[in-house]
Short mmCIF file of C-alpha atoms in Angstrom, two decimals:
data_model
loop_
_atom_site.label_atom_id
_atom_site.label_comp_id
_atom_site.label_asym_id
_atom_site.label_seq_id
_atom_site.Cartn_x
_atom_site.Cartn_y
_atom_site.Cartn_z
CA MET A 1 40.46 -8.49 54.68
CA GLY A 2 37.68 -6.04 55.41
CA ALA A 3 38.08 -2.31 55.64
CA ASN A 4 37.41 -2.43 59.39
CA ASP A 5 40.09 -5.05 60.10
CA PRO A 6 42.52 -3.55 62.66
CA GLN A 7 45.50 -4.96 60.69
CA ALA A 8 44.36 -3.12 57.57
CA ALA A 9 44.94 0.22 59.30
CA GLY A 10 48.43 -0.80 60.40
CA LYS A 11 49.86 -1.40 63.83
CA PRO A 12 48.33 0.87 66.49
CA ALA A 13 50.45 3.59 68.06
CA THR A 14 52.47 2.73 71.15
CA LYS A 15 53.97 4.79 73.93
CA ARG A 16 57.74 4.95 73.99
CA GLN A 17 60.24 6.43 76.43
CA PHE A 18 62.60 9.17 75.26
CA ARG A 19 65.39 10.93 77.11
CA ILE A 20 66.46 14.16 75.39
CA TRP A 21 69.18 16.60 76.35
CA ARG A 22 67.86 20.10 77.03
CA GLY A 23 70.02 23.13 77.65
CA ASP A 24 72.43 25.62 76.10
CA GLU A 25 76.10 26.62 76.27
CA ASN A 26 75.72 27.33 79.98
CA GLY A 27 74.67 23.77 80.80
CA GLY A 28 71.69 21.43 80.75
CA ASP A 29 70.49 17.92 81.52
CA LEU A 30 68.54 14.97 80.17
CA GLN A 31 64.76 15.17 80.41
CA ASP A 32 62.36 12.23 80.12
CA TYR A 33 59.37 12.19 77.76
CA THR A 34 56.69 9.62 77.00
CA VAL A 35 55.61 10.02 73.39
CA GLU A 36 53.36 8.24 70.94
CA VAL A 37 55.12 6.34 68.16
CA ASN A 38 53.45 5.01 65.02
CA GLU A 39 54.60 2.22 62.75
CA GLY A 40 57.22 3.21 60.17
CA GLU A 41 58.31 6.41 61.93
CA VAL A 42 61.86 7.62 62.44
CA VAL A 43 63.42 9.44 65.38
CA LEU A 44 62.95 12.82 63.69
CA ASP A 45 59.20 12.14 63.45
CA VAL A 46 59.08 11.60 67.21
CA ILE A 47 61.03 14.82 67.86
CA HIS A 48 58.55 16.71 65.70
CA ARG A 49 55.66 15.19 67.66
CA LEU A 50 57.32 16.27 70.90
CA GLN A 51 57.64 19.81 69.53
CA ALA A 52 53.93 19.75 68.72
CA THR A 53 52.83 18.42 72.11
CA ASP A 54 55.11 18.38 75.15
CA ALA A 55 58.14 20.49 74.22
CA PRO A 56 57.32 23.33 71.79
CA ASP A 57 60.65 25.05 72.57
CA LEU A 58 62.79 22.00 71.75
CA ALA A 59 65.50 23.11 69.28
CA CYS A 60 66.39 20.71 66.49
CA ARG A 61 68.07 21.33 63.14
CA TRP A 62 66.64 19.56 60.07
CA ASN A 63 65.81 20.23 56.44
CA CYS A 64 65.11 17.51 53.87
CA LYS A 65 64.05 14.53 56.02
CA ALA A 66 65.44 12.31 53.26
CA GLY A 67 69.01 11.65 54.38
CA LYS A 68 70.54 14.03 51.83
CA CYS A 69 71.10 17.35 53.60
CA GLY A 70 72.95 16.14 56.70
CA SER A 71 71.25 18.72 58.92
CA CYS A 72 69.66 16.44 61.52
CA SER A 73 72.87 14.93 62.86
CA MET A 74 72.71 13.99 66.54
CA GLU A 75 73.76 11.21 68.86
CA ILE A 76 71.13 8.52 69.41
CA ASN A 77 71.88 6.09 72.23
CA GLY A 78 75.46 7.33 72.12
CA LYS A 79 76.08 6.77 68.42
CA PRO A 80 76.22 9.65 65.89
CA LYS A 81 73.40 9.22 63.37
CA LEU A 82 70.98 11.06 61.11
CA SER A 83 67.70 11.21 63.03
CA CYS A 84 65.72 11.13 59.77
CA MET A 85 67.31 7.79 58.82
CA THR A 86 67.07 6.07 62.20
CA ARG A 87 63.89 4.01 62.29
CA MET A 88 62.08 3.40 65.56
CA SER A 89 61.70 -0.25 64.58
CA THR A 90 65.40 -0.76 65.26
CA PHE A 91 64.80 -0.32 69.02
CA THR A 92 63.02 -2.71 71.32
CA GLU A 93 59.66 -1.62 72.69
CA ASP A 94 60.92 -1.41 76.28
CA GLU A 95 64.09 0.51 75.32
CA THR A 96 64.59 4.12 76.35
CA ILE A 97 65.95 6.16 73.42
CA THR A 98 68.48 8.76 74.51
CA VAL A 99 69.02 11.69 72.13
CA THR A 100 71.90 14.13 72.68
CA PRO A 101 73.63 16.78 70.53
CA LEU A 102 76.92 16.16 68.69
CA ARG A 103 79.54 16.10 71.38
CA THR A 104 82.50 17.47 69.44
CA PHE A 105 80.99 20.87 68.62
CA PRO A 106 79.85 23.72 70.90
CA ILE A 107 76.18 23.61 71.91
CA ILE A 108 73.88 26.41 70.82
CA ARG A 109 70.66 25.04 72.33
CA ASP A 110 69.19 21.60 72.93
CA LEU A 111 70.08 19.39 69.95
CA VAL A 112 71.59 22.20 67.85
CA THR A 113 75.37 22.59 67.78
CA ASP A 114 77.73 25.14 66.23
CA VAL A 115 79.47 23.32 63.36
CA SER A 116 81.23 26.42 62.01
CA PHE A 117 84.58 24.69 62.68
CA ASN A 118 83.91 22.57 59.60
CA TYR A 119 83.21 25.55 57.37
CA GLU A 120 86.39 27.24 58.55
CA LYS A 121 88.35 24.15 57.54
CA ALA A 122 86.51 24.09 54.21
CA ARG A 123 87.66 27.64 53.49
CA GLU A 124 91.24 26.74 54.38
CA THR A 125 91.30 23.79 51.96
CA PRO A 126 92.71 24.88 48.56
CA ALA A 127 90.05 24.67 45.88
CA PHE A 128 90.30 22.86 42.57
CA ALA A 129 92.93 24.53 40.41
CA PRO A 130 91.97 24.36 36.72
CA PRO A 131 94.70 23.47 34.26
CA PRO A 132 96.26 26.54 32.63
CA GLY A 133 95.24 27.24 29.06
CA VAL A 134 92.22 24.92 29.10
CA ALA A 135 88.71 26.39 29.06
CA PRO A 136 86.15 24.76 31.37
CA GLY A 137 84.19 23.39 28.43
CA ASP A 138 87.31 21.67 27.14
CA TYR A 139 88.01 19.56 30.23
CA ARG A 140 88.36 15.90 29.32
CA MET A 141 88.74 12.97 31.72
CA GLN A 142 88.82 9.23 31.37
CA GLN A 143 85.84 7.46 32.90
CA ILE A 144 88.13 5.51 35.21
CA ASP A 145 89.38 8.81 36.66
CA VAL A 146 85.81 9.96 37.19
CA GLU A 147 84.89 6.76 39.01
CA ARG A 148 88.01 6.85 41.13
CA SER A 149 86.99 9.95 43.11
CA GLN A 150 83.22 9.88 42.57
CA GLU A 151 82.77 8.08 45.90
CA PHE A 152 84.06 11.08 47.83
CA ARG A 153 81.61 13.42 46.11
CA LYS A 154 78.71 11.60 47.74
CA CYS A 155 79.48 13.38 51.03
CA ILE A 156 76.40 15.22 52.38
CA GLU A 157 78.45 17.07 55.03
CA CYS A 158 76.51 15.72 57.98
CA PHE A 159 79.83 15.98 59.90
CA LEU A 160 79.23 12.70 61.71
CA CYS A 161 82.76 11.66 60.76
CA GLN A 162 84.10 14.92 62.17
CA ASN A 163 82.11 14.42 65.35
CA VAL A 164 83.27 10.87 65.99
CA CYS A 165 86.96 11.50 65.25
CA HIS A 166 88.69 11.25 68.62
CA VAL A 167 91.48 13.62 67.57
CA VAL A 168 89.12 16.58 68.04
CA ARG A 169 86.36 14.86 70.01
CA ASP A 170 88.63 14.30 72.99
CA HIS A 171 91.15 17.10 72.40
CA GLU A 172 89.71 20.54 71.75
CA GLU A 173 93.22 21.96 71.41
CA ASN A 174 93.79 19.94 68.21
CA LYS A 175 91.15 21.80 66.21
CA THR A 176 93.50 24.53 65.04
CA ALA A 177 95.87 21.99 63.45
CA PHE A 178 93.45 19.27 62.34
CA SER A 179 90.96 19.42 59.46
CA GLY A 180 89.32 16.04 60.03
CA PRO A 181 88.24 13.12 57.83
CA ARG A 182 85.74 15.11 55.77
CA TYR A 183 88.53 17.31 54.41
CA PHE A 184 91.05 14.52 54.14
CA ILE A 185 88.80 12.91 51.54
CA ARG A 186 88.45 16.29 49.86
CA ALA A 187 92.24 16.49 49.60
CA ALA A 188 92.37 12.89 48.38
CA GLU A 189 89.73 13.58 45.73
CA LEU A 190 91.64 16.56 44.36
CA ASP A 191 94.95 14.69 44.53
CA MET A 192 93.38 11.97 42.35
CA HIS A 193 91.88 14.50 39.93
CA PRO A 194 93.82 14.40 36.65
CA LEU A 195 92.94 18.02 35.81
CA ASP A 196 93.91 19.59 39.13
CA ALA A 197 96.94 21.79 38.55
CA ARG A 198 98.17 21.81 42.13
CA ASN A 199 100.82 19.21 42.86
CA ASP A 200 101.18 19.85 46.60
CA ARG A 201 97.97 18.26 47.90
CA LYS A 202 99.90 15.57 49.75
CA GLU A 203 102.32 18.01 51.32
CA TYR A 204 99.45 20.31 52.31
CA ALA A 205 97.51 17.45 53.90
CA GLN A 206 100.55 16.54 55.97
CA ALA A 207 101.75 20.01 56.92
CA GLU A 208 98.52 22.02 57.20
CA GLN A 209 95.60 19.60 57.59
CA GLY A 210 97.15 17.42 60.28
CA LEU A 211 96.98 14.13 58.39
CA GLY A 212 99.62 12.70 60.71
CA PHE A 213 97.26 12.97 63.70
CA CYS A 214 94.96 10.33 62.20
CA ASN A 215 95.70 6.80 63.40
CA ILE A 216 93.10 5.16 61.12
CA THR A 217 90.73 3.72 63.72
CA LYS A 218 88.04 3.74 60.99
CA CYS A 219 85.39 5.21 63.31
CA CYS A 220 84.65 7.85 60.65
CA THR A 221 83.92 5.14 58.09
CA GLU A 222 81.59 3.33 60.49
CA VAL A 223 79.28 6.31 61.00
CA CYS A 224 79.17 7.60 57.40
CA PRO A 225 75.52 7.46 56.21
CA GLU A 226 76.67 7.43 52.56
CA HIS A 227 78.92 4.42 53.20
CA ILE A 228 82.01 6.21 51.93
CA LYS A 229 85.13 4.21 52.69
CA ILE A 230 86.81 7.25 54.18
CA THR A 231 89.73 5.43 55.75
CA ASP A 232 90.48 2.69 53.23
CA ASN A 233 89.98 4.69 50.03
CA GLY A 234 90.86 8.19 51.16
CA ILE A 235 93.00 8.60 54.26
CA ILE A 236 95.24 5.54 53.98
CA PRO A 237 96.15 6.18 50.29
CA MET A 238 96.94 9.80 51.16
CA LYS A 239 99.15 8.68 54.03
CA GLU A 240 100.93 6.26 51.70
CA ARG A 241 101.55 8.95 49.09
CA VAL A 242 102.85 11.33 51.76
CA VAL A 243 105.28 8.67 52.96
CA ASP A 244 106.38 8.01 49.38
CA ARG A 245 107.14 11.67 48.81
CA LYS A 246 108.53 12.61 52.19
CA TYR A 247 110.15 9.56 53.74
CA ASP A 248 111.11 7.20 50.92
CA PRO A 249 114.94 7.46 50.86
CA LEU A 250 115.17 6.85 47.11
CA VAL A 251 112.61 9.56 46.30
CA TRP A 252 114.31 11.92 48.73
CA LEU A 253 117.73 11.27 47.20
CA GLY A 254 116.33 11.69 43.70
CA SER A 255 114.75 15.01 44.62
CA LYS A 256 118.08 16.21 45.97
CA ILE A 257 120.06 15.11 42.91
CA PHE A 258 117.60 15.99 40.15
CA ARG A 259 115.78 18.81 41.97
CA ARG A 260 112.38 17.57 40.92
CA GLY A 261 109.46 19.74 41.87
CA GLN A 262 111.54 22.49 43.47
CA VAL A 263 111.31 26.17 42.62
CA PRO A 264 114.66 27.65 41.51
CA GLN A 265 116.07 29.91 44.21
CA THR A 266 116.49 33.06 42.15
CA SER A 267 116.55 36.53 43.64
CA VAL A 268 112.94 36.85 42.52
CA THR A 269 111.61 33.77 44.29
CA SER A 270 113.67 34.67 47.34
CA GLY A 271 111.76 37.93 47.58
CA HIS A 272 114.64 40.30 46.72
CA SER A 273 112.82 41.94 43.83
CA SER A 274 109.83 43.99 44.96
CA GLY A 275 108.48 44.57 41.48
CA ALA A 276 108.44 40.97 40.34
CA VAL A 277 105.20 39.21 39.54
CA HIS A 278 104.95 35.47 39.11
CA SER A 279 103.62 35.17 35.61
CA SER A 280 105.28 33.25 32.84
CA GLY A 281 103.51 34.85 29.93
CA GLY A 282 105.06 37.80 28.14
CA ALA A 283 103.78 39.95 25.31
CA GLY A 284 102.19 37.96 22.58
CA GLY A 285 102.62 34.80 24.60
CA GLN A 286 106.43 34.88 24.17
CA HIS A 287 109.10 34.68 26.85
CA SER A 288 112.04 37.03 26.98
CA HIS A 289 114.26 34.32 28.49
CA ALA A 290 115.41 37.07 30.81
CA GLY A 291 116.22 34.68 33.58
CA GLY A 292 113.14 34.78 35.79
CA SER A 293 112.22 38.43 36.40
CA HIS A 294 108.73 37.83 34.94
CA ASP A 295 108.08 41.58 35.05
CA PRO A 296 105.52 42.44 32.29
CA GLN A 297 107.27 45.73 31.44
CA ALA A 298 110.63 44.01 31.22
CA GLU A 299 109.09 41.34 29.00
CA LEU A 300 107.80 44.03 26.61
CA GLN A 301 111.19 45.66 26.48
CA ALA A 302 112.86 42.32 25.85
CA GLN A 303 110.62 41.60 22.89
CA LYS A 304 111.78 44.86 21.30
CA GLY A 305 115.43 43.96 21.56
CA VAL A 306 118.06 44.75 24.11
CA ASN A 307 116.83 45.24 27.67
CA TRP A 308 119.52 46.84 29.80
CA HIS A 309 117.48 46.90 33.00
CA ARG A 310 116.32 43.34 33.33
CA GLU A 311 117.25 41.23 36.35
CA VAL A 312 119.05 37.96 35.77
CA PRO A 313 120.07 35.25 38.22
CA HIS A 314 123.67 35.70 39.19
CA PRO A 315 125.85 32.70 38.36
CA THR A 316 127.29 30.89 41.33
CA ALA A 317 130.37 28.78 41.78
CA PRO A 318 130.01 25.07 41.05
CA ALA A 319 128.82 23.02 44.01
CA VAL A 320 132.11 21.14 44.31
CA ASP A 321 134.97 21.32 46.77
CA ASP A 322 138.55 22.27 45.98
CA ARG A 323 139.18 18.72 44.79
CA GLY A 324 136.33 18.91 42.32
CA LYS A 325 134.18 16.52 44.35
CA LEU A 326 130.50 16.98 45.14
CA PRO A 327 130.33 17.47 48.93
CA LEU A 328 127.90 15.52 51.09
CA THR A 329 126.27 18.75 52.24
CA GLU A 330 125.00 19.29 48.70
CA LEU A 331 122.81 16.19 49.05
CA THR A 332 121.56 17.12 52.52
CA PHE A 333 120.98 20.84 51.82
CA ASP A 334 117.27 21.75 51.85
CA ARG A 335 117.46 24.27 48.97
CA ALA A 336 117.81 23.70 45.27
CA ALA A 337 121.03 24.33 43.40
CA ALA A 338 121.70 27.62 41.64
CA PRO A 339 119.49 28.37 38.61
CA SER A 340 120.70 28.55 35.08
CA PRO A 341 121.75 32.10 34.14
CA PHE A 342 119.67 31.69 31.00
CA GLY A 343 116.39 31.07 32.85
CA ASP A 344 114.36 27.90 33.19
CA ASP A 345 112.23 28.40 30.07
CA VAL A 346 115.10 28.44 27.58
CA THR A 347 115.26 26.02 24.67
CA PHE A 348 118.30 26.03 22.46
CA PRO A 349 119.13 27.27 19.94
CA LEU A 350 117.50 30.62 20.72
CA PRO A 351 115.67 32.39 17.89
CA PRO A 352 117.49 35.62 16.97
CA GLU A 353 114.48 37.76 17.97
CA HIS A 354 114.61 36.30 21.47
CA LEU A 355 118.26 37.06 22.09
CA ASN A 356 118.79 39.32 25.06
CA PHE A 357 121.78 40.76 26.81
CA ALA A 358 122.63 41.92 30.30
CA HIS A 359 124.47 45.20 30.88
CA PRO A 360 127.86 44.47 32.44
CA ASP A 361 127.25 47.21 35.05
CA GLN A 362 123.61 46.35 35.76
CA ASP A 363 124.23 46.03 39.53
CA LYS A 364 125.30 49.69 39.68
CA HIS A 365 121.97 51.00 38.31
#
């Protein structure tokens, strides 16, 4: 074909109809524009052309124009999308394209919304907790563990999933108690992480993030531009693990009998000791076996020998009735049984240098 062939230069520009929301937090309306569209362009290209011609004051947030920053999120013909990844060729030539801001978040101006809600929830989400005693350069993971949560790390934080979630989209009052799908997959990723030292991700997701509000309609998965299976691979497994821990009668009964995962209710953990600090390491990396005071000064004294001023858990009567039977209330009580008077970190037999004694009149001092 010759250089002057009209097909060689591509399809000529056409006029298309756009309807764009204009306004601010005080209100606004949809305004109609007729704009030139060239072959291969995306919606963001058209918005930029409008800014250069008919609407120089049109506010629009964008950054990379490559579908990787998540900045240009908006609703196009009623569906949350990235404007830089929505090609004009997907619309018919006689179709009017309606562009509106994300509905779930407060409007700043035109197509720009205040998404600070998401950053507040990000700050509330507990960060990765490195394993104790392991330097960052010494972390080791199996490749299968890496692949298991790698999907969730593809999130570009466009917040389309947050916007489309009806729990906050239709109920503003839920925002204080609901983190949303973006942070559910964050919790799921950390719960799957073999090196994360926190073991309460499931409980936190249920109690603090509002996981129970989600009824898995999968609308968040449908709008994800990174094709993350938010519901199937993140939210549903987290819900299942929460149910296993919280509602499975066998797990519940086992936790009551064997006290798995519960902190001993000593006077220290109950807040009776104002000088206690929660650290298990003593001088030279040794434990005094002093019964849970964890006070550094007391640990130093214990390593030297007798420590007359340490605090020890006070022994309690056996959890049996006058017939020597374990009462039913012991299984239904929501607190752990009494701690060992020797402390939880004791291994027997004790080395002679670790022996420690309590003064018989310690409560009088």
